[in-house]
XYZ file of C-alpha atoms in Angstrom:
119
model
C 22.188 -3.876 5.984
C 20.930 -1.615 8.713
C 17.238 -1.273 9.338
C 15.919 1.720 11.217
C 12.594 2.060 12.972
C 11.444 5.483 14.105
C 8.702 6.325 16.536
C 7.395 9.235 18.539
C 6.147 11.702 15.977
C 2.816 13.419 16.292
C 1.045 16.719 16.638
C 1.741 19.290 19.293
C 1.088 22.946 19.911
C 3.837 25.480 19.618
C 5.959 25.527 22.736
C 5.310 21.875 23.401
C 7.625 18.881 23.372
C 7.987 15.605 21.578
C 10.478 12.773 21.827
C 11.524 10.741 18.835
C 13.192 7.359 19.009
C 15.107 5.395 16.421
C 16.230 1.812 16.813
C 18.879 0.359 14.524
C 18.921 -3.357 13.761
C 22.671 -3.549 14.216
C 25.741 -1.641 15.295
C 26.324 1.731 13.668
C 29.099 4.276 14.056
C 26.890 7.299 13.674
C 23.223 8.122 13.690
C 21.281 11.260 13.096
C 18.001 12.998 12.498
C 17.104 14.857 9.346
C 13.903 16.603 8.356
C 12.161 17.596 5.185
C 9.101 19.589 4.218
C 7.427 19.500 0.808
C 9.305 21.504 -1.769
C 12.389 21.902 0.377
C 15.657 20.044 0.575
C 16.260 17.660 3.397
C 18.241 19.240 6.200
C 20.331 17.774 8.969
C 18.912 18.371 12.420
C 21.508 16.640 14.546
C 24.019 13.831 14.217
C 25.839 11.820 16.835
C 28.741 9.423 16.796
C 29.370 6.443 19.029
C 31.770 8.456 21.136
C 28.955 10.861 21.962
C 30.141 13.778 19.869
C 27.212 15.543 18.261
C 26.467 18.331 15.863
C 23.287 20.395 15.849
C 21.731 22.639 13.271
C 21.687 26.259 14.422
C 17.910 26.311 14.155
C 17.484 23.685 16.880
C 20.508 24.343 19.097
C 19.369 24.751 22.685
C 15.913 23.323 22.023
C 16.622 19.819 20.773
C 18.774 17.230 22.507
C 20.028 13.980 21.066
C 20.983 11.076 23.253
C 21.880 7.486 22.619
C 21.830 4.091 24.215
C 24.662 2.246 22.541
C 23.705 -1.074 24.100
C 20.315 -0.808 22.411
C 21.525 0.794 19.165
C 18.989 3.506 19.835
C 19.001 7.263 19.596
C 16.479 9.658 21.034
C 15.656 13.185 20.013
C 14.079 15.298 22.709
C 12.435 18.295 21.089
C 11.426 21.134 23.367
C 10.024 24.591 22.708
C 8.745 23.401 19.377
C 8.000 26.002 16.743
C 5.649 25.903 13.794
C 8.683 25.871 11.516
C 9.779 22.578 13.075
C 6.891 20.914 11.278
C 8.356 18.316 8.942
C 8.870 14.662 8.242
C 11.721 13.551 10.445
C 14.021 10.807 9.249
C 16.469 8.762 11.223
C 19.702 7.928 9.456
C 22.671 5.767 10.322
C 25.916 4.393 8.968
C 28.367 1.817 10.286
C 31.426 3.198 8.527
C 33.683 5.790 10.126
C 34.645 7.289 6.774
C 31.018 7.902 5.889
C 30.237 9.361 9.270
C 33.231 11.692 9.114
C 31.807 13.106 5.864
C 28.260 13.260 7.119
C 27.182 10.601 4.656
C 24.483 8.196 5.737
C 23.659 5.095 3.750
C 20.701 3.907 5.773
C 17.429 5.689 6.344
C 14.214 5.107 8.190
C 10.793 5.652 6.708
C 10.201 8.847 8.612
C 7.858 10.084 11.282
C 5.722 13.190 10.935
C 6.017 16.047 13.387
C 3.366 18.732 13.173
C 3.486 21.860 15.302
C 0.450 24.101 15.341
C -0.287 27.498 16.776
């Protein structure tokens, strides 16, 4: 079992920045951030593997940056130039299995942290 604890959400004006953190209770091969708004499907924001390879959604490329501290089983999501459309519940996800990570499947999820961007 992998437990994930997210932090760092909040409210910010458009153009501002926020930093999310996610700590995993144990080793994982991949971690990522997803987001969801009411009535919409959950979408992948960015994922990262232990080797540092990452994949960003087009909508956040160049504005969001994921980083990780493998020794602490922690990932960070630096969100800059936030837009109103970035408003969502952000979920941290992780998986310890290479095969799952290679397919983009995540078995473990955090409870989410709300990000609200206003004009």
